[in-house]
Short mmCIF file of N, CA, C and O and ligand atoms in Angstrom, two decimals:
data_model
loop_
_atom_site.label_atom_id
_atom_site.label_comp_id
_atom_site.label_asym_id
_atom_site.label_seq_id
_atom_site.Cartn_x
_atom_site.Cartn_y
_atom_site.Cartn_z
N ILE T 1 136.27 47.61 65.72
CA ILE T 1 135.36 47.35 65.54
C ILE T 1 134.20 47.66 66.70
O ILE T 1 134.67 46.66 67.29
N VAL T 2 132.97 48.13 66.34
CA VAL T 2 132.27 47.93 66.96
C VAL T 2 130.98 46.79 66.78
O VAL T 2 130.80 46.74 65.55
N VAL T 3 130.69 46.66 67.96
CA VAL T 3 129.97 45.17 67.35
C VAL T 3 128.74 44.31 68.41
O VAL T 3 128.70 44.92 69.38
N SER T 4 127.49 44.63 67.94
CA SER T 4 126.75 43.97 68.48
C SER T 4 127.13 42.70 69.27
O SER T 4 127.59 42.53 69.16
N ALA T 5 126.66 43.40 70.18
CA ALA T 5 127.51 42.24 71.82
C ALA T 5 126.17 41.25 72.10
O ALA T 5 126.99 39.66 71.94
N CYS T 6 125.50 41.60 70.79
CA CYS T 6 124.85 39.58 71.25
C CYS T 6 124.82 38.79 70.15
O CYS T 6 124.67 37.37 70.20
N LEU T 7 126.10 39.67 69.42
CA LEU T 7 126.50 38.77 67.81
C LEU T 7 128.26 38.02 68.80
O LEU T 7 128.41 36.78 68.38
N LEU T 8 128.37 38.42 69.87
CA LEU T 8 129.24 38.46 70.40
C LEU T 8 129.28 37.25 71.67
O LEU T 8 129.80 36.61 72.40
N GLY T 9 128.04 37.03 71.60
CA GLY T 9 127.30 36.13 72.78
C GLY T 9 127.13 36.16 73.83
O GLY T 9 126.47 35.39 75.10
N ARG T 10 126.55 37.75 74.12
CA ARG T 10 126.24 38.38 75.51
C ARG T 10 125.03 37.88 75.19
O ARG T 10 124.22 38.12 74.36
N ASN T 11 124.07 37.71 76.51
CA ASN T 11 122.55 37.22 76.05
C ASN T 11 121.87 38.77 76.99
O ASN T 11 121.59 38.74 77.63
N CYS T 12 121.88 39.63 75.62
CA CYS T 12 121.22 40.31 75.83
C CYS T 12 120.56 40.66 74.79
O CYS T 12 119.23 42.51 74.55
N LYS T 13 119.98 39.70 74.25
CA LYS T 13 118.76 39.87 73.59
C LYS T 13 117.26 39.67 74.23
O LYS T 13 117.44 39.59 75.10
N TYR T 14 116.42 40.27 73.37
CA TYR T 14 115.04 41.20 74.14
C TYR T 14 114.68 39.44 74.87
O TYR T 14 113.91 39.31 75.96
N ASN T 15 114.91 38.35 74.53
CA ASN T 15 114.28 37.07 74.53
C ASN T 15 115.76 36.50 75.78
O ASN T 15 115.10 35.34 76.26
N GLY T 16 116.29 37.28 76.31
CA GLY T 16 117.44 36.34 76.75
C GLY T 16 118.31 35.60 76.82
O GLY T 16 119.66 35.19 77.20
N GLY T 17 118.35 35.31 75.42
CA GLY T 17 119.79 34.33 74.70
C GLY T 17 120.07 35.49 73.85
O GLY T 17 120.49 36.95 74.32
N ASN T 18 120.90 35.03 72.88
CA ASN T 18 122.11 35.63 71.69
C ASN T 18 121.92 35.35 70.37
O ASN T 18 120.99 34.91 70.48
N ASN T 19 122.79 36.17 69.77
CA ASN T 19 122.87 36.21 68.70
C ASN T 19 124.27 35.73 68.19
O ASN T 19 125.06 35.40 66.92
N ARG T 20 125.34 34.77 68.66
CA ARG T 20 126.75 34.65 68.28
C ARG T 20 126.90 34.00 67.16
O ARG T 20 126.02 33.29 66.09
N LEU T 21 127.88 34.41 66.61
CA LEU T 21 128.21 34.12 64.97
C LEU T 21 128.96 32.93 65.36
O LEU T 21 129.19 32.33 66.49
N PRO T 22 129.02 31.69 64.86
CA PRO T 22 130.02 30.98 64.43
C PRO T 22 131.10 31.26 65.13
O PRO T 22 131.89 31.81 64.36
N ASP T 23 131.47 29.88 65.29
CA ASP T 23 133.33 30.04 66.19
C ASP T 23 134.41 30.44 65.35
O ASP T 23 134.65 31.21 65.52
N GLU T 24 134.22 29.90 64.09
CA GLU T 24 135.05 30.97 63.21
C GLU T 24 134.90 31.61 62.74
O GLU T 24 136.20 32.12 62.91
N LYS T 25 134.27 32.28 62.56
CA LYS T 25 133.88 34.17 62.16
C LYS T 25 134.18 34.76 63.71
O LYS T 25 135.61 35.50 62.94
N LEU T 26 134.37 34.31 64.89
CA LEU T 26 134.10 34.83 65.72
C LEU T 26 135.55 35.11 66.29
O LEU T 26 136.24 36.04 66.62
N GLN T 27 136.36 34.03 65.69
CA GLN T 27 137.98 33.57 66.43
C GLN T 27 138.49 34.84 65.57
O GLN T 27 139.48 35.23 65.99
N ARG T 28 137.90 34.69 64.10
CA ARG T 28 139.18 35.09 62.93
C ARG T 28 138.82 37.26 63.63
O ARG T 28 140.06 37.49 63.65
N LEU T 29 137.25 37.19 63.33
CA LEU T 29 137.34 38.51 63.86
C LEU T 29 138.15 38.78 64.74
O LEU T 29 138.55 39.97 65.01
N LYS T 30 138.34 38.01 66.18
CA LYS T 30 139.05 38.54 67.19
C LYS T 30 139.96 38.95 67.32
O LYS T 30 140.80 39.14 68.01
N THR T 31 140.68 37.74 66.38
CA THR T 31 142.49 37.75 66.00
C THR T 31 142.26 38.57 65.32
O THR T 31 143.72 39.38 65.32
N ASP T 32 142.34 39.62 64.43
CA ASP T 32 142.21 40.40 63.23
C ASP T 32 141.77 41.64 63.72
O ASP T 32 142.16 43.03 63.34
N TYR T 33 141.05 41.96 64.61
CA TYR T 33 140.59 43.33 65.57
C TYR T 33 140.20 43.18 66.38
O TYR T 33 140.14 42.40 67.65
N GLU T 34 139.98 44.60 67.66
CA GLU T 34 139.81 44.39 68.41
C GLU T 34 138.49 45.27 68.52
O GLU T 34 138.00 46.51 67.59
N LEU T 35 137.32 43.91 69.32
CA LEU T 35 135.81 44.66 69.02
C LEU T 35 135.33 45.67 70.34
O LEU T 35 136.00 44.61 70.99
N ILE T 36 134.76 46.23 70.27
CA ILE T 36 134.11 47.06 71.24
C ILE T 36 132.90 46.14 71.11
O ILE T 36 131.78 46.72 70.38
N PRO T 37 132.48 45.75 72.71
CA PRO T 37 130.59 45.58 72.03
C PRO T 37 129.79 46.12 72.54
O PRO T 37 130.00 46.68 73.65
N VAL T 38 128.38 46.37 71.91
CA VAL T 38 127.68 47.45 72.41
C VAL T 38 126.33 46.81 71.96
O VAL T 38 125.65 46.14 71.45
N CYS T 39 125.25 47.45 73.58
CA CYS T 39 123.80 47.00 73.50
C CYS T 39 123.09 47.87 73.03
O CYS T 39 122.89 47.88 74.55
N PRO T 40 122.75 48.44 72.16
CA PRO T 40 121.90 49.71 72.31
C PRO T 40 120.73 49.73 72.91
O PRO T 40 120.21 50.69 74.35
N GLU T 41 119.67 49.16 73.28
CA GLU T 41 118.66 47.77 73.93
C GLU T 41 119.00 48.63 75.70
O GLU T 41 118.16 49.63 75.89
N ALA T 42 120.61 47.66 75.75
CA ALA T 42 120.46 47.73 77.38
C ALA T 42 121.05 48.63 77.61
O ALA T 42 120.37 50.04 79.40
N TYR T 43 121.91 49.41 76.73
CA TYR T 43 122.01 50.68 77.06
C TYR T 43 121.14 51.76 77.38
O TYR T 43 121.24 53.10 78.15
N GLY T 44 120.12 51.79 76.02
CA GLY T 44 118.79 52.65 76.84
C GLY T 44 118.47 52.56 77.75
O GLY T 44 117.06 53.48 78.07
N GLY T 45 118.92 51.39 78.78
CA GLY T 45 117.85 51.01 80.02
C GLY T 45 116.85 49.89 79.66
O GLY T 45 116.06 50.04 81.20
N LEU T 46 116.45 49.32 78.81
CA LEU T 46 115.43 48.62 78.79
C LEU T 46 116.32 47.26 79.52
O LEU T 46 117.28 47.18 79.52
N THR T 47 115.25 46.72 80.37
CA THR T 47 115.64 44.99 80.85
C THR T 47 115.74 44.05 79.77
O THR T 47 115.62 44.08 78.84
N THR T 48 116.52 42.78 80.04
CA THR T 48 116.42 41.83 79.47
C THR T 48 116.33 40.41 80.45
O THR T 48 116.98 40.06 81.05
N PRO T 49 115.26 39.83 80.19
CA PRO T 49 114.45 39.63 78.80
C PRO T 49 113.26 41.05 78.83
O PRO T 49 112.72 41.36 79.45
N ARG T 50 113.15 41.36 77.17
CA ARG T 50 112.20 42.14 77.31
C ARG T 50 111.31 41.64 75.91
O ARG T 50 110.79 41.08 75.60
N VAL T 51 109.94 42.97 76.69
CA VAL T 51 108.97 42.76 75.27
C VAL T 51 109.71 43.13 74.22
O VAL T 51 110.80 43.93 74.25
N PRO T 52 109.85 42.86 73.16
CA PRO T 52 109.97 42.60 71.41
C PRO T 52 109.46 44.35 71.19
O PRO T 52 108.50 44.48 71.72
N SER T 53 110.35 45.00 70.31
CA SER T 53 109.85 46.27 70.05
C SER T 53 110.26 46.03 68.12
O SER T 53 110.94 45.29 67.87
N GLU T 54 109.24 47.38 67.56
CA GLU T 54 110.07 47.58 66.46
C GLU T 54 109.81 48.22 66.43
O GLU T 54 109.04 49.45 66.52
N ARG T 55 110.57 49.29 64.99
CA ARG T 55 110.23 51.11 64.61
C ARG T 55 108.82 50.82 63.45
O ARG T 55 108.17 50.17 63.12
N LEU T 56 108.11 52.40 64.33
CA LEU T 56 107.31 52.67 63.89
C LEU T 56 107.15 53.94 63.30
O LEU T 56 106.96 54.90 64.29
N CYS T 57 106.66 54.04 62.01
CA CYS T 57 106.81 55.73 61.59
C CYS T 57 108.54 56.46 61.98
O CYS T 57 109.67 55.61 61.73
N ASP T 58 108.36 57.36 62.82
CA ASP T 58 109.38 57.51 63.55
C ASP T 58 109.91 57.03 64.74
O ASP T 58 110.97 57.53 65.05
N GLY T 59 109.25 56.75 65.34
CA GLY T 59 109.59 56.50 66.74
C GLY T 59 109.56 54.46 66.74
O GLY T 59 110.26 53.86 65.81
N VAL T 60 109.85 53.99 67.80
CA VAL T 60 110.03 52.71 68.65
C VAL T 60 108.93 52.30 69.25
O VAL T 60 108.39 52.86 70.57
N ILE T 61 107.78 51.06 69.30
CA ILE T 61 106.77 50.65 70.19
C ILE T 61 107.36 49.31 70.24
O ILE T 61 107.74 48.09 69.41
N SER T 62 106.51 49.33 71.58
CA SER T 62 107.31 47.23 72.08
C SER T 62 105.63 46.92 71.77
O SER T 62 104.42 47.55 71.12
N LYS T 63 105.89 45.54 71.64
CA LYS T 63 104.44 44.91 70.96
C LYS T 63 103.15 45.10 72.06
O LYS T 63 102.26 44.50 71.53
N THR T 64 103.83 45.43 73.55
CA THR T 64 102.48 45.53 74.39
C THR T 64 101.51 47.55 74.13
O THR T 64 100.82 47.91 74.60
N GLY T 65 102.80 47.88 72.91
CA GLY T 65 101.81 49.24 72.09
C GLY T 65 102.68 50.42 73.95
O GLY T 65 102.56 51.41 73.33
N ARG T 66 103.78 50.41 74.39
CA ARG T 66 104.57 50.95 74.64
C ARG T 66 105.64 52.00 74.48
O ARG T 66 106.15 51.36 73.07
N ASP T 67 105.42 53.04 74.20
CA ASP T 67 106.39 54.08 73.11
C ASP T 67 107.60 53.85 74.04
O ASP T 67 108.06 54.51 74.89
N VAL T 68 108.85 53.51 73.27
CA VAL T 68 110.16 53.56 73.71
C VAL T 68 111.44 53.77 73.03
O VAL T 68 112.46 53.61 73.04
N THR T 69 110.62 55.17 72.04
CA THR T 69 111.60 55.54 70.90
C THR T 69 112.49 56.04 72.54
O THR T 69 114.09 56.18 71.93
N ALA T 70 112.28 56.91 73.47
CA ALA T 70 113.75 57.58 74.38
C ALA T 70 114.49 56.50 74.79
O ALA T 70 115.86 56.94 74.56
N GLU T 71 114.07 55.38 74.95
CA GLU T 71 115.07 54.08 75.11
C GLU T 71 116.16 54.21 73.98
O GLU T 71 117.44 53.74 74.45
N PHE T 72 115.43 54.44 73.20
CA PHE T 72 116.10 53.37 72.17
C PHE T 72 117.66 54.84 71.20
O PHE T 72 118.59 54.26 70.99
N GLN T 73 116.73 55.86 71.27
CA GLN T 73 117.76 56.61 70.93
C GLN T 73 118.59 57.36 72.40
O GLN T 73 119.72 57.39 71.68
N LYS T 74 118.53 56.98 73.06
CA LYS T 74 119.11 56.87 74.61
C LYS T 74 120.58 55.77 74.33
O LYS T 74 121.85 56.29 73.94
N GLY T 75 120.29 54.82 74.18
CA GLY T 75 120.78 53.58 73.86
C GLY T 75 121.78 53.88 72.29
O GLY T 75 123.14 53.46 71.75
N ALA T 76 121.43 54.49 71.41
CA ALA T 76 121.73 55.40 70.14
C ALA T 76 123.15 55.82 70.84
O ALA T 76 124.51 55.66 69.64
N GLU T 77 122.44 56.84 71.49
CA GLU T 77 123.70 57.85 71.88
C GLU T 77 124.93 57.07 72.21
O GLU T 77 125.83 57.58 72.47
N ALA T 78 124.56 56.49 73.68
CA ALA T 78 125.10 55.63 74.05
C ALA T 78 126.03 55.12 73.26
O ALA T 78 128.18 55.03 73.36
N ALA T 79 126.14 54.09 71.57
CA ALA T 79 127.19 53.73 70.79
C ALA T 79 127.31 54.46 70.24
O ALA T 79 128.57 54.28 70.00
N LEU T 80 127.11 55.21 69.97
CA LEU T 80 127.75 56.61 68.99
C LEU T 80 128.93 57.00 69.56
O LEU T 80 130.42 57.46 69.40
N TYR T 81 128.52 57.26 71.27
CA TYR T 81 129.64 57.88 72.00
C TYR T 81 131.10 57.06 71.91
O TYR T 81 131.79 57.64 72.29
N LEU T 82 130.53 55.98 72.26
CA LEU T 82 132.09 54.70 72.40
C LEU T 82 132.63 54.64 70.89
O LEU T 82 133.54 54.97 70.53
N ALA T 83 132.01 54.45 70.08
CA ALA T 83 132.69 54.58 68.53
C ALA T 83 133.47 55.79 68.38
O ALA T 83 134.61 55.72 68.22
N GLN T 84 133.09 56.55 68.31
CA GLN T 84 133.92 58.16 68.72
C GLN T 84 134.96 57.70 69.69
O GLN T 84 135.60 58.85 69.50
N LEU T 85 134.67 57.44 70.67
CA LEU T 85 135.97 58.28 71.69
C LEU T 85 137.00 57.03 71.56
O LEU T 85 138.48 57.19 71.06
N PHE T 86 136.52 56.01 71.10
CA PHE T 86 137.83 54.59 69.65
C PHE T 86 138.14 55.43 68.75
O PHE T 86 138.72 54.58 68.00
N ASP T 87 137.15 56.15 67.80
CA ASP T 87 138.11 56.32 66.86
C ASP T 87 137.27 55.13 65.53
O ASP T 87 138.44 55.20 64.76
N ILE T 88 136.08 54.86 65.75
CA ILE T 88 135.98 53.66 65.29
C ILE T 88 134.86 54.08 64.25
O ILE T 88 134.41 55.04 64.18
N LYS T 89 135.65 53.43 62.62
CA LYS T 89 134.90 53.72 61.82
C LYS T 89 133.95 52.72 60.96
O LYS T 89 133.42 52.84 59.89
N THR T 90 133.72 51.44 61.62
CA THR T 90 133.27 50.09 61.22
C THR T 90 132.25 50.17 62.24
O THR T 90 132.73 49.36 63.16
N ALA T 91 130.66 49.37 62.12
CA ALA T 91 130.57 48.62 63.14
C ALA T 91 130.07 47.26 62.34
O ALA T 91 128.92 47.07 61.29
N ILE T 92 130.04 46.12 62.99
CA ILE T 92 128.97 44.76 62.51
C ILE T 92 128.28 44.73 63.30
O ILE T 92 128.17 44.82 64.83
N LEU T 93 126.62 45.01 63.13
CA LEU T 93 125.19 44.82 63.42
C LEU T 93 124.30 43.97 63.24
O LEU T 93 124.79 43.31 62.15
N LYS T 94 123.59 43.73 64.43
CA LYS T 94 122.57 42.45 63.94
C LYS T 94 121.68 43.17 63.20
O LYS T 94 121.12 43.72 62.94
N GLU T 95 121.38 42.11 61.79
CA GLU T 95 120.47 42.39 60.63
C GLU T 95 118.94 42.25 61.08
O GLU T 95 118.76 41.60 62.66
N ASN T 96 118.15 43.40 60.59
CA ASN T 96 116.51 43.49 60.86
C ASN T 96 116.49 43.71 62.33
O ASN T 96 115.32 44.32 62.37
N SER T 97 117.43 44.13 63.18
CA SER T 97 117.07 44.09 64.73
C SER T 97 116.15 45.84 64.70
O SER T 97 116.97 46.60 63.38
N PRO T 98 115.25 46.44 65.82
CA PRO T 98 115.06 47.65 65.38
C PRO T 98 115.99 48.74 65.93
O PRO T 98 116.12 50.01 65.84
N SER T 99 117.17 48.42 66.98
CA SER T 99 118.04 48.96 66.91
C SER T 99 119.59 48.82 65.99
O SER T 99 119.75 50.19 64.84
N CYS T 100 119.50 48.20 65.69
CA CYS T 100 121.06 47.59 64.92
C CYS T 100 121.04 47.39 63.42
O CYS T 100 122.08 47.19 63.12
N GLY T 101 119.36 46.94 63.33
CA GLY T 101 119.33 46.10 61.59
C GLY T 101 119.52 47.77 60.83
O GLY T 101 120.09 48.95 61.06
N CYS T 102 120.09 47.35 59.80
CA CYS T 102 120.65 48.20 58.47
C CYS T 102 120.00 48.15 57.28
O CYS T 102 120.70 46.64 56.49
N GLY T 103 119.56 48.05 56.68
CA GLY T 103 119.14 48.33 55.28
C GLY T 103 117.48 47.67 54.92
O GLY T 103 116.74 47.89 54.67
N MET T 104 117.51 46.44 56.37
CA MET T 104 115.98 45.87 56.02
C MET T 104 115.34 45.55 58.01
O MET T 104 116.44 45.57 58.78
N ILE T 105 114.75 46.23 58.25
CA ILE T 105 114.28 46.00 59.66
C ILE T 105 112.90 45.80 59.87
O ILE T 105 111.38 45.80 58.83
N TYR T 106 112.14 45.51 60.90
CA TYR T 106 110.51 44.39 61.08
C TYR T 106 109.78 45.93 60.71
O TYR T 106 110.35 46.59 61.43
N ASP T 107 108.48 45.65 59.93
CA ASP T 107 107.62 46.79 59.98
C ASP T 107 107.10 47.68 60.56
O ASP T 107 105.74 48.35 60.39
N GLY T 108 106.44 46.65 61.98
CA GLY T 108 105.86 47.77 63.27
C GLY T 108 104.73 46.79 63.61
O GLY T 108 103.92 47.26 64.00
N THR T 109 104.13 45.37 62.65
CA THR T 109 103.30 45.07 62.48
C THR T 109 103.66 44.06 63.71
O THR T 109 102.42 42.85 63.50
N PHE T 110 104.56 43.75 63.72
CA PHE T 110 105.07 42.22 64.68
C PHE T 110 104.52 40.90 63.93
O PHE T 110 103.55 39.93 64.46
N THR T 111 104.41 40.84 62.70
CA THR T 111 104.78 40.24 61.89
C THR T 111 105.13 39.13 60.86
O THR T 111 105.41 38.70 60.10
N GLY T 112 106.33 39.70 61.40
CA GLY T 112 107.71 38.96 60.58
C GLY T 112 108.30 39.81 59.49
O GLY T 112 108.90 39.05 58.97
N THR T 113 107.51 40.95 59.69
CA THR T 113 107.61 41.22 57.90
C THR T 113 108.42 42.20 58.15
O THR T 113 108.71 43.28 58.45
N LEU T 114 109.74 42.22 56.87
CA LEU T 114 110.63 43.08 56.46
C LEU T 114 110.37 44.31 55.63
O LEU T 114 109.84 43.59 54.82
N VAL T 115 110.64 45.66 56.31
CA VAL T 115 110.83 46.77 55.09
C VAL T 115 111.75 47.37 54.64
O VAL T 115 113.07 47.49 55.75
N PRO T 116 112.37 47.85 53.80
CA PRO T 116 113.64 48.55 54.00
C PRO T 116 113.75 49.90 54.94
O PRO T 116 112.88 50.24 55.29
N GLY T 117 115.06 50.04 55.60
CA GLY T 117 115.06 50.74 56.67
C GLY T 117 116.20 50.63 57.74
O GLY T 117 116.61 49.40 57.65
N ASP T 118 116.65 51.30 58.71
CA ASP T 118 117.91 50.92 59.73
C ASP T 118 117.13 51.44 60.77
O ASP T 118 116.09 51.94 60.78
N GLY T 119 117.59 50.50 61.45
CA GLY T 119 117.22 50.89 62.88
C GLY T 119 118.13 51.84 63.56
O GLY T 119 118.65 52.83 63.43
N VAL T 120 117.93 52.45 64.99
CA VAL T 120 118.11 53.81 65.61
C VAL T 120 119.10 54.19 65.57
O VAL T 120 119.69 54.94 65.33
N THR T 121 119.70 52.87 66.14
CA THR T 121 121.40 52.87 66.62
C THR T 121 122.04 52.89 65.02
O THR T 121 123.05 53.65 64.90
N ALA T 122 121.84 52.03 64.38
CA ALA T 122 122.47 52.01 62.70
C ALA T 122 122.30 53.05 61.94
O ALA T 122 123.53 53.52 61.27
N GLU T 123 120.89 53.56 62.08
CA GLU T 123 121.17 55.24 61.61
C GLU T 123 121.55 56.36 61.66
O GLU T 123 122.35 57.10 60.93
N LEU T 124 121.62 56.25 63.10
CA LEU T 124 122.88 56.82 64.33
C LEU T 124 124.23 57.30 63.74
O LEU T 124 125.01 58.13 63.28
N LEU T 125 124.29 55.66 63.63
CA LEU T 125 126.40 55.61 63.48
C LEU T 125 125.84 55.89 61.85
O LEU T 125 127.27 57.02 61.36
N LYS T 126 125.59 55.80 60.69
CA LYS T 126 125.75 55.85 59.62
C LYS T 126 125.50 56.92 59.31
O LYS T 126 127.07 57.57 58.46
N ALA T 127 124.62 58.03 60.07
CA ALA T 127 124.64 59.71 59.69
C ALA T 127 126.07 60.08 60.37
O ALA T 127 126.50 61.57 60.07
N HIS T 128 126.61 60.13 60.92
CA HIS T 128 128.31 60.30 61.44
C HIS T 128 128.87 59.52 60.93
O HIS T 128 130.05 59.02 61.26
N GLY T 129 128.89 58.92 59.48
CA GLY T 129 130.21 58.25 58.96
C GLY T 129 130.27 57.11 59.22
O GLY T 129 131.91 56.53 58.57
N ILE T 130 130.06 56.27 59.95
CA ILE T 130 130.34 54.66 60.60
C ILE T 130 129.65 54.17 59.44
O ILE T 130 128.65 54.16 59.18
N ALA T 131 130.75 53.06 58.90
CA ALA T 131 130.12 52.06 57.95
C ALA T 131 129.34 50.76 59.01
O ALA T 131 130.26 50.36 59.91
N ILE T 132 128.52 50.54 58.55
CA ILE T 132 127.52 48.98 59.00
C ILE T 132 127.95 47.87 58.19
O ILE T 132 127.51 47.90 57.12
N ILE T 133 127.95 46.80 58.75
CA ILE T 133 128.04 45.61 58.13
C ILE T 133 126.78 44.46 58.85
O ILE T 133 127.39 44.30 59.86
N GLY T 134 126.01 44.35 58.11
CA GLY T 134 125.40 43.18 58.98
C GLY T 134 126.22 41.86 59.00
O GLY T 134 126.97 42.05 58.04
N GLU T 135 125.91 40.87 59.65
CA GLU T 135 126.18 39.62 60.38
C GLU T 135 126.89 38.53 59.38
O GLU T 135 127.89 37.99 59.36
N SER T 136 125.88 38.52 58.26
CA SER T 136 126.01 37.73 57.02
C SER T 136 126.33 38.41 55.70
O SER T 136 127.36 37.48 54.72
N LYS T 137 126.89 39.79 56.21
CA LYS T 137 127.88 40.17 55.03
C LYS T 137 129.88 40.34 55.47
O LYS T 137 130.61 40.93 55.02
N ILE T 138 129.80 39.25 56.56
CA ILE T 138 131.49 39.80 57.08
C ILE T 138 132.08 38.82 56.78
O ILE T 138 131.84 37.32 55.65
FE1 SF4 V 1 121.88 42.90 69.90
FE2 SF4 V 1 121.42 44.89 68.91
FE3 SF4 V 1 119.62 43.95 70.15
FE4 SF4 V 1 121.35 44.33 71.62
S1 SF4 V 1 120.18 46.01 70.40
S2 SF4 V 1 119.82 42.51 71.59
S3 SF4 V 1 123.05 44.67 70.16
S4 SF4 V 1 120.25 43.35 67.81
#
């Protein structure tokens, strides 16, 4: 299973922190599955920490107004490459993220407002037949 690296405790989140799952969930996943961590934003060449970004129309924009669409796309392609390399059909991805979010994402206003939509990586993986599960649905 592909898993957002921040859910596994990697400090790759925009603010240098992580979104580590509770120990019990993490241990169960590690016992039952082989986990492949991916962080599309890091794979796309963005630094950690970094300015947060949100999807806006078909692109991605940072809070300081920089167009980071190309970096997000590059990272999504790297995640897809790994998933296909290992013939993976399922990904557990961080909810609401402009990369990993599936179903709901922030609306591009940086006001914490969620709207229906997918992050760039979630969208690409889904388009290639990979099922996405948000961490609250594990
Ligand atoms: Fe986590 Fe995905 Fe954001 Fe990386 S891009 S920090 S894996 S939510």
